[in-house]
XYZ file of C-alpha atoms in Angstrom:
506
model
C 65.136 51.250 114.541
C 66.178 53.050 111.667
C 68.189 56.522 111.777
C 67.090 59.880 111.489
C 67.499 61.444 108.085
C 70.279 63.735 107.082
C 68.549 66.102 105.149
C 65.848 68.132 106.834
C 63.930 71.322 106.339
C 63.294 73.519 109.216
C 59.626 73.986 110.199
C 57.798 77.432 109.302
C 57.537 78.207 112.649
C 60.359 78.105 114.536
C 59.840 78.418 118.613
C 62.300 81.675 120.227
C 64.919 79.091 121.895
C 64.453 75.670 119.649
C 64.565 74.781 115.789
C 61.917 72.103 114.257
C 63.315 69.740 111.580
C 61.231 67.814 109.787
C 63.412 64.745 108.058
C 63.241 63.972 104.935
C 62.753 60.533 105.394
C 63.759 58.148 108.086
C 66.492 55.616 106.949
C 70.110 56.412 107.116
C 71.729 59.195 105.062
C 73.921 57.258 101.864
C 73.196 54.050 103.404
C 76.716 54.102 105.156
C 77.333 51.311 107.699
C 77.463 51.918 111.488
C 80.464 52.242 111.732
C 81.917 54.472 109.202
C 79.378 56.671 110.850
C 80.614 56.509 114.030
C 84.235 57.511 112.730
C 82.365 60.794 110.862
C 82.794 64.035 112.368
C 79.184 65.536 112.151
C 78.812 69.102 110.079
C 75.752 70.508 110.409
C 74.746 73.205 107.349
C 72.202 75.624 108.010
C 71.309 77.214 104.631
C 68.418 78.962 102.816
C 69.536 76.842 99.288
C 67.289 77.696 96.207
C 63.527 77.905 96.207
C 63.553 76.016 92.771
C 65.644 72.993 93.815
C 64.384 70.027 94.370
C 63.983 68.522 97.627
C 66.814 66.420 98.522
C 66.048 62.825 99.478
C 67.258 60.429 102.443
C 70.329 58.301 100.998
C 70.977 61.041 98.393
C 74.265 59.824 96.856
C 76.054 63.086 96.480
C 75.823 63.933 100.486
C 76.787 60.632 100.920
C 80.236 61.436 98.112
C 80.909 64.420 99.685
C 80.696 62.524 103.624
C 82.852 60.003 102.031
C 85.033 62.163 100.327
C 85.556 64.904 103.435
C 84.978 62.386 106.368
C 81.779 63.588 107.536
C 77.826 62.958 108.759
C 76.797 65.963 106.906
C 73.090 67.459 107.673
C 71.513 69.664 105.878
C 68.962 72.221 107.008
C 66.874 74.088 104.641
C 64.651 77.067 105.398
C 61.311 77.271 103.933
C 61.513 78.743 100.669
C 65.015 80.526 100.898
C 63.827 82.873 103.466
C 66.596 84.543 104.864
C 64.619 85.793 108.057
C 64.543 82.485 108.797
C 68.117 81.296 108.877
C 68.559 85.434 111.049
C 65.552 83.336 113.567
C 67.272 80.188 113.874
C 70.667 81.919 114.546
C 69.191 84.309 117.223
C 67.862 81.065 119.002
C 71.338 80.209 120.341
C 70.927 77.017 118.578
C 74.061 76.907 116.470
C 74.681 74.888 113.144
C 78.505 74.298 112.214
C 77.998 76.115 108.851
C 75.991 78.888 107.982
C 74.231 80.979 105.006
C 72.916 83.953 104.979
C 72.218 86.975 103.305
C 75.376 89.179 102.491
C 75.920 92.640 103.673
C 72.522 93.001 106.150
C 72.349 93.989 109.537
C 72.111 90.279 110.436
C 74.942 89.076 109.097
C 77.118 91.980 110.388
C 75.668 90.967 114.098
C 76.760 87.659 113.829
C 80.434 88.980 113.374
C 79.945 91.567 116.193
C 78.500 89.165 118.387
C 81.324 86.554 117.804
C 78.835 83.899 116.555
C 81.308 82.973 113.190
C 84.726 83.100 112.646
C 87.275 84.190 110.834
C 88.304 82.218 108.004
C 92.208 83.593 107.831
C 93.402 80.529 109.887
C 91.900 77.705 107.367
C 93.085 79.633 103.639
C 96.453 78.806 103.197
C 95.354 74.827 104.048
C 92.132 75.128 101.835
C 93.798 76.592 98.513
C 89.832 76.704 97.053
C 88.791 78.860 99.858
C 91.949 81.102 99.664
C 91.674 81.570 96.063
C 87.703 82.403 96.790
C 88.163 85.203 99.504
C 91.484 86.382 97.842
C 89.006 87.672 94.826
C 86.805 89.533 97.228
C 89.669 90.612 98.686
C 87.214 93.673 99.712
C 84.870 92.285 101.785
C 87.297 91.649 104.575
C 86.732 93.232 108.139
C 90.493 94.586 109.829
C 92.063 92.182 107.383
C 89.796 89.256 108.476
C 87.489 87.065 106.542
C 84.138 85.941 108.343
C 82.275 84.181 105.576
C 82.635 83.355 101.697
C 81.255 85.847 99.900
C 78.742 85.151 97.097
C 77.729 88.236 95.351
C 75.498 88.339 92.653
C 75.477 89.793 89.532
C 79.129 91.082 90.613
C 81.423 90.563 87.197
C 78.283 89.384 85.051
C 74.715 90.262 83.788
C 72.477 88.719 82.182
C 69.547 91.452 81.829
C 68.662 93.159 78.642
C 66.161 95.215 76.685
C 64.041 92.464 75.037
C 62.272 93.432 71.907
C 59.376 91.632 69.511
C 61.546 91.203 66.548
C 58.600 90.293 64.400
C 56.924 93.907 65.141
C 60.253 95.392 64.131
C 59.791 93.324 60.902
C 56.400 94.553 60.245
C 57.475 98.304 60.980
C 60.914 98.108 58.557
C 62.860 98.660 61.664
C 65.972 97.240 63.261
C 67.209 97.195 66.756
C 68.071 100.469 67.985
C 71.798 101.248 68.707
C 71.571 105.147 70.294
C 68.714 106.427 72.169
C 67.120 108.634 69.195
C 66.705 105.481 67.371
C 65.068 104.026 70.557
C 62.850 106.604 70.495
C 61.984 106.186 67.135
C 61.567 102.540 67.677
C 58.913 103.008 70.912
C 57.135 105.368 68.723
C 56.401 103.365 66.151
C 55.553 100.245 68.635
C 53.301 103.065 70.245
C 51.615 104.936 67.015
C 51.777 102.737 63.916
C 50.282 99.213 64.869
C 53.159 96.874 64.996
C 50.825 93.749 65.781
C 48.794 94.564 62.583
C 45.232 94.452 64.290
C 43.980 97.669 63.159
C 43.990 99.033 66.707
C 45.762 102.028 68.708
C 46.010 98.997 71.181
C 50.128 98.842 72.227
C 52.476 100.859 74.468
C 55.940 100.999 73.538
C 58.159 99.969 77.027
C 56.939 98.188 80.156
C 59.385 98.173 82.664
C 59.019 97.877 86.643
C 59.228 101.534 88.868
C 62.013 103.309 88.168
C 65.362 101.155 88.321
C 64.311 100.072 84.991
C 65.255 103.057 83.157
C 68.656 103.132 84.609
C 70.074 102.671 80.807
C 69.387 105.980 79.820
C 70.882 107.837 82.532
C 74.247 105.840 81.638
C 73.349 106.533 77.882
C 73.834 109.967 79.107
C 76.978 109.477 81.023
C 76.267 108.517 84.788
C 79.867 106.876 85.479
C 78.562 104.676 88.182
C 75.597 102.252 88.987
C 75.262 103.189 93.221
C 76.833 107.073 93.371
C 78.553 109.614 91.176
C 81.481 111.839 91.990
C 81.186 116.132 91.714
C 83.726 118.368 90.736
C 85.522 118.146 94.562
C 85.481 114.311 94.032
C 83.077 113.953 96.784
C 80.473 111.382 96.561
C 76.902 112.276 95.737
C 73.862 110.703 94.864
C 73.084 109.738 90.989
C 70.056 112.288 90.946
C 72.679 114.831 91.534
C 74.735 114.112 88.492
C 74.045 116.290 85.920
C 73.255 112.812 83.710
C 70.294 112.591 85.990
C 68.500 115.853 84.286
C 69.072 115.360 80.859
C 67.631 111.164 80.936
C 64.733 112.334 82.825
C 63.687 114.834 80.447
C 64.439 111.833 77.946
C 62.156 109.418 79.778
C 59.727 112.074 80.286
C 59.602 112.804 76.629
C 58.783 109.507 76.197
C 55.850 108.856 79.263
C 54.234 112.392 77.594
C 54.187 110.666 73.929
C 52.072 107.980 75.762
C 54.899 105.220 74.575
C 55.758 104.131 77.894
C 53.211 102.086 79.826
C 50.716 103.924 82.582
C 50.798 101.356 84.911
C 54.863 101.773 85.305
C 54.648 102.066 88.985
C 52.369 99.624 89.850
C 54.278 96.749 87.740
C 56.129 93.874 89.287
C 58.207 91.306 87.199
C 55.007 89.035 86.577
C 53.298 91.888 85.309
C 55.848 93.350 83.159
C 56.346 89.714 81.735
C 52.468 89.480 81.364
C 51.878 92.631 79.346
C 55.204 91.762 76.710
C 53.998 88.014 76.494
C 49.948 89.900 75.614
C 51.468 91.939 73.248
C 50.148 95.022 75.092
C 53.775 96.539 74.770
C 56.558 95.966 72.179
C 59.946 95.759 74.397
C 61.386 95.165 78.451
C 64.111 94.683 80.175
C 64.256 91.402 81.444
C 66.589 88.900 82.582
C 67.774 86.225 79.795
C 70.438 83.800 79.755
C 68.434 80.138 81.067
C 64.845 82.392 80.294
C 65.628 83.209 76.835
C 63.484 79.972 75.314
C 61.195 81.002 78.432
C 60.564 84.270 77.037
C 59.885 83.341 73.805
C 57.686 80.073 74.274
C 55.740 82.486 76.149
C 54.833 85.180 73.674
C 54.520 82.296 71.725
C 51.564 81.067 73.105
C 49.284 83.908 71.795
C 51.412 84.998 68.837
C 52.725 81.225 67.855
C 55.078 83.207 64.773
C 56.439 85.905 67.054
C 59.993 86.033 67.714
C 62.640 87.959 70.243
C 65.347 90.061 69.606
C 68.058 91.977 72.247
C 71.143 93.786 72.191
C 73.267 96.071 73.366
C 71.407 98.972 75.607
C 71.385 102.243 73.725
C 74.170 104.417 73.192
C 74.137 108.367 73.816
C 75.581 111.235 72.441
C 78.842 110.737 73.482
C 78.829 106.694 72.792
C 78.487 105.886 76.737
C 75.750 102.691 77.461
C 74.658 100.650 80.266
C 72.054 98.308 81.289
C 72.701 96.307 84.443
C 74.673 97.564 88.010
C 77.052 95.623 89.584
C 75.845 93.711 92.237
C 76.445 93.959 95.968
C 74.257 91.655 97.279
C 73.894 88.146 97.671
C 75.037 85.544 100.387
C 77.737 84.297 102.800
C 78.549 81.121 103.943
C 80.475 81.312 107.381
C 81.892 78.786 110.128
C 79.859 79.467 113.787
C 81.897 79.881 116.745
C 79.637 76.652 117.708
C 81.295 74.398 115.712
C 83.428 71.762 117.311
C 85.599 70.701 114.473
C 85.985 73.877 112.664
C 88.945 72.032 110.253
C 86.521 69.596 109.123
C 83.639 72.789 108.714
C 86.769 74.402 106.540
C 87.264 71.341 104.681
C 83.546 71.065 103.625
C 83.538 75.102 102.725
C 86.428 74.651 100.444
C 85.103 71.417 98.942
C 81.793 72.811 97.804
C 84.222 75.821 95.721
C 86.636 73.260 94.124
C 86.621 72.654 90.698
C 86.038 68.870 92.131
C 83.216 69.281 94.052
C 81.546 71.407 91.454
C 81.779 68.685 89.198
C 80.093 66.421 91.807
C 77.594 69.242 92.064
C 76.834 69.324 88.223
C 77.590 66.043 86.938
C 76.718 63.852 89.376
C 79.131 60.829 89.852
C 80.032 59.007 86.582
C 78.789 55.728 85.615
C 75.693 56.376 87.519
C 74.699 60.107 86.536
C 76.341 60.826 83.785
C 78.969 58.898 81.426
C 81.279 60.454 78.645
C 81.323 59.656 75.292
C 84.525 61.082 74.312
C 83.834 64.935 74.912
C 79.937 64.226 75.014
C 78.398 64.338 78.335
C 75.433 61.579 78.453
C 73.233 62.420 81.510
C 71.016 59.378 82.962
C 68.077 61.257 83.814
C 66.305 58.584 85.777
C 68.954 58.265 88.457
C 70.156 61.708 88.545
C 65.775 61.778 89.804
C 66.934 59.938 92.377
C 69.564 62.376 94.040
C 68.146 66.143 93.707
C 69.333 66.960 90.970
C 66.864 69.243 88.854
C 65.824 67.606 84.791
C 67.539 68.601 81.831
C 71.564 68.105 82.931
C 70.617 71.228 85.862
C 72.608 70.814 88.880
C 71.883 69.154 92.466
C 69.822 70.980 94.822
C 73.429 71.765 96.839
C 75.035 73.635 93.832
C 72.629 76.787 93.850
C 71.679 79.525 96.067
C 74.293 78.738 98.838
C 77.523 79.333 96.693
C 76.804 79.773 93.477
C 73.877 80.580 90.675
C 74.229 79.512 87.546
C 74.620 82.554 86.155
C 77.347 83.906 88.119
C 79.411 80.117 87.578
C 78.371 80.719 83.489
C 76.584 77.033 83.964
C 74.366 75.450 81.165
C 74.000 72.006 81.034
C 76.081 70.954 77.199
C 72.965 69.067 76.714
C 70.629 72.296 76.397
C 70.149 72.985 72.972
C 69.923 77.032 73.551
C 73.054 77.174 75.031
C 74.657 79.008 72.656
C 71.955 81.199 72.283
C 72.096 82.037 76.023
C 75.426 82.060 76.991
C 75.622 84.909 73.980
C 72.987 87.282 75.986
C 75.348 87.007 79.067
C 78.230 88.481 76.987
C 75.957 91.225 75.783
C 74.814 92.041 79.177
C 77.940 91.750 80.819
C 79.231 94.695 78.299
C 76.160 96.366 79.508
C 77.124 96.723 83.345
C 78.213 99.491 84.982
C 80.427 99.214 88.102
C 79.704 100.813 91.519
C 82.185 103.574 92.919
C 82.440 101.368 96.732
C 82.484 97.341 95.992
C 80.093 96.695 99.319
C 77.560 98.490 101.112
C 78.505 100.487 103.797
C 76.467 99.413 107.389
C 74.609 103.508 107.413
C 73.365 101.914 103.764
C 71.878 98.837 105.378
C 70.133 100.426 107.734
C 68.981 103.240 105.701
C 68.974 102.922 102.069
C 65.336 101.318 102.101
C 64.274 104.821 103.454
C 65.855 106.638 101.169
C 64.960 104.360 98.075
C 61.645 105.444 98.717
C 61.808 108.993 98.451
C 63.254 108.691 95.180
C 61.011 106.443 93.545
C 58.239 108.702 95.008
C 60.084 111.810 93.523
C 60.618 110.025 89.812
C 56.739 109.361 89.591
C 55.894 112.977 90.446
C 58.430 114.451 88.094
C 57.462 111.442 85.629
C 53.827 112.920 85.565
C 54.377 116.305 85.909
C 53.390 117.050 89.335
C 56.985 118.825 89.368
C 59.118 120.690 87.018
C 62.484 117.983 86.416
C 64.502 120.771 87.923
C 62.054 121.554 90.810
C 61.874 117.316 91.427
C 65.819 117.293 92.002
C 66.191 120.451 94.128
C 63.268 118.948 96.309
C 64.752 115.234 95.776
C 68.094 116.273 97.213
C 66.810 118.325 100.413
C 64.420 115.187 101.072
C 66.958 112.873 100.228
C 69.748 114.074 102.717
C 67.900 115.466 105.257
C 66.030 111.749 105.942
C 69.234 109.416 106.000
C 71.218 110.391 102.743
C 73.742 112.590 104.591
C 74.522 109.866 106.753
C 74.721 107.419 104.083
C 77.014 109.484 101.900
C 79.467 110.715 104.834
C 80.317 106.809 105.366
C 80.431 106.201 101.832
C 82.620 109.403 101.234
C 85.006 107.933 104.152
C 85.116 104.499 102.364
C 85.506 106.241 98.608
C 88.731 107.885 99.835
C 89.901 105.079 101.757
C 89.813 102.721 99.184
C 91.597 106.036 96.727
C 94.132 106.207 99.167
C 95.014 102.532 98.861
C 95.427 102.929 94.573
């Protein structure tokens, strides 16, 4: 009888007390002999991984490395399309993997430290130095000087979103990419008014963008310091809309929305939309993420408009020089050791491995001589066997690499065999110079359980202003009272008390 596989994916639905695994096959994980198995200590990994990997086979080669490498029987468990909620279900069953990821900085993550379900990591970092040279750079998410996970935030010291524009309407117009905001103006007026595509018609909006976090560039155009709170004159923390930034880009933006340059169906937009109406033609510029999309972006407005072409750049500049695009991230996952675990040096050992420069080599190259070989400096990738071990086409890492501990964006990965690298790594750089740090590095618990509240009073507050239904200076006043009196004083007393903590430390 042949073994169970050691890569499974948890059923959809999962019963209050007991996890489902479906295998991924049913002969023995890397084909390892009985007993080398024996001798293994088993690690099991309970992770969401990446919705876009693909699935990882029985007798995949790199889990059978890494066991090799680490001396372990590693299984994998992966939720159902990176749900989260899932891996929060299967922990709240009792039924404990060694290793876990979830989401970073949520309620359910914090309960599985004040429950005592993982452990701290302090013990393990001074014989893992990967893992101590990880949490030693997020030095700030410890809890009373203890570690509980590996942080993974994302988008934290990069970017990779800017203002994309149809360089081929800017062409047609005389125009060049706009460097302040009364050249951006100028530009969306002319997408708007004066028939970029050529077709005779009053048929194109300027901007499409997605509700109101998409016009974040022009309040730091117009000075906001930070991308989650601002600072008054008492250097007390309150909300962006209470900046006095805040006024002056709405009455930009709203400038713009009364021109008609901006498209009507802002608030109803999500990314596919957005993306839809740019690729159409139907509007002229977006912000949008590039870096391993940038040939995506393009091909697609392409497809209808086969000699268009894409420009981006730096986000506009205001009157006093400031720009920004993108905010620093504070989200993402954690990978943590459960109190469960039974060998919690060989769960370490695994952690650590999976950050080393060593295992992401393993990750991205494969093993050489069978997934890749080197000719001199030139990486050769042999597509039809890295098939064979989940890793995705085109020199793109194995299904382990991403979503867990890393994103290709935040390692700066592009396989040396894509022939926009260049091209995208470039857009990074610009974006990166675009992002605009947060005042507090993580989000305070009062945030996690209210800042979904509070998010939606001011998007609600930005459309009424946005149309009119309030004066800009009547929307704040009312914005603020609303604001405060429905979770934001809460919010901004603990963020206050972390803002001068973290002063007092400097």
């Amino acid at each position: 009888m042949r073994k169970r596989s050691k890569c499974a994916f948890l059923a959809t639905a999962m019963a209050a007390t007991t996890i489902l695994a479906a295998g991924c096959g049913n002969s023995a994980s890397g084909g390892q002999n009985t007993a080398d198995s024996a001798e293994r200590v088993p690690i099991r990994w309970l992770t969401t991984g990446d919705a876009a990997a693909e699935a990882i086979q029985d007798n995949d080669r790199i889990i059978e490395a890494i066991n090799e490498k680490l001396g372990i029987d590693l299984t994998v468990e992966i939720v159902p399309e990176a749900n989260t909620e899932k891996v929060n279900v299967a922990m709240a069953s009792g039924d404990f993997p060694d290793v876990v990821t979830g989401a970073y900085g949520t309620s359910a993550t914090q309960q599985w430290i004040d429950d005592g379900m993982v452990i701290p990591l302090n013990d393990y970092m001074d014989s893992f130095p990967s893992m101590k040279a990880w949490l030693e750079n997020y030095e700030w998410s410890a809890q009373n000087g203890k570690y509980y996970g590996m942080p993974f935030i994302a988008q934290y010291s990069v970017a990779n979103t800017l203002i994309v524009m149809r360089q081929d309407w800017l062409d047609n117009l005389g125009l060049s990419y706009p460097q302040t905001l009364d050249e951006m103006k100028d530009v969306m007026l002319a997408f708007t008014n004066d028939d970029p595509d050529g077709d005779g018609q009053n048929n194109t909006y300027g901007y499409t963008a997605e509700k109101p976090g998409q016009f974040d560039w022009v309040f730091f155009a117009y000075g906001l310091p930070y991308a989650d709170y601002s600072l008054d004159e008492n250097d007390q923390v309150i909300p962006v809309f209470e900046d006095p930034a805040f006024v002056k880009g709405m009455t930009y933006i709203k400038e713009l929305w009364d021109a008609g340059t901006i498209d009507p169906e802002l608030m109803l937009n999500d990314m596919s939309k957005k993306e839809e109406k740019f690729y159409q033609g139907k509007a002229g510029m977006m912000p949008a993420p590039l870096f391993r999309h940038v040939t995506r972006h393009e091909n697609s407005v392409r497809e209808l408009f086969p000699d268009a072409s894409i420009c981006y750049d730096l986000s506009p500049a205001g009157p006093d020089g400031a720009r920004g695009l993108s905010k620093q991230g504070k989200s993402g996952m954690m990978t943590c050791i459960t109190a469960a675990c039974k060998n919690p040096d060989k769960a370490a050992a695994f952690v650590d491995f999976m950050v080393s420069e060593e295992g992401n080599n393993l990750l991205r190259l494969g093993i050489e001589g069978i997934h890749y070989t080197k000719d001199g400096d030139e990486i050769v990738f042999n597509e039809e066997e890295r098939a064979k071990d989940a890793f995705s086409p085109n020199g793109w890492a194995h299904a382990l690499a991403w979503g867990s501990f890393y994103w290709p964006l935040e390692s700066n990965y592009i396989p040396v065999t894509d022939p926009n690298r260049e091209r995208a790594l470039h857009t990074v750089d610009l974006a990166t110079q675009c992002q605009v740090p947060n005042l507090i590095k993580q989000k305070t618990q009062v945030e996690i359980e209210n800042g979904a509240a509070v998010d939606d009073i001011y998007t609600q507050y930005f459309s009424d202003m946005l149309q009119g239904k309030l004066s800009i200076e009547e929307g704040v006043e009312q914005l603020s009272k609303s604001w405060r009196s429905q979770g934001g004083e809460e919010i901004l007393e603990a963020v206050n008390a972390e803002y001068q903590k973290t002063k007092a430390k400097q």
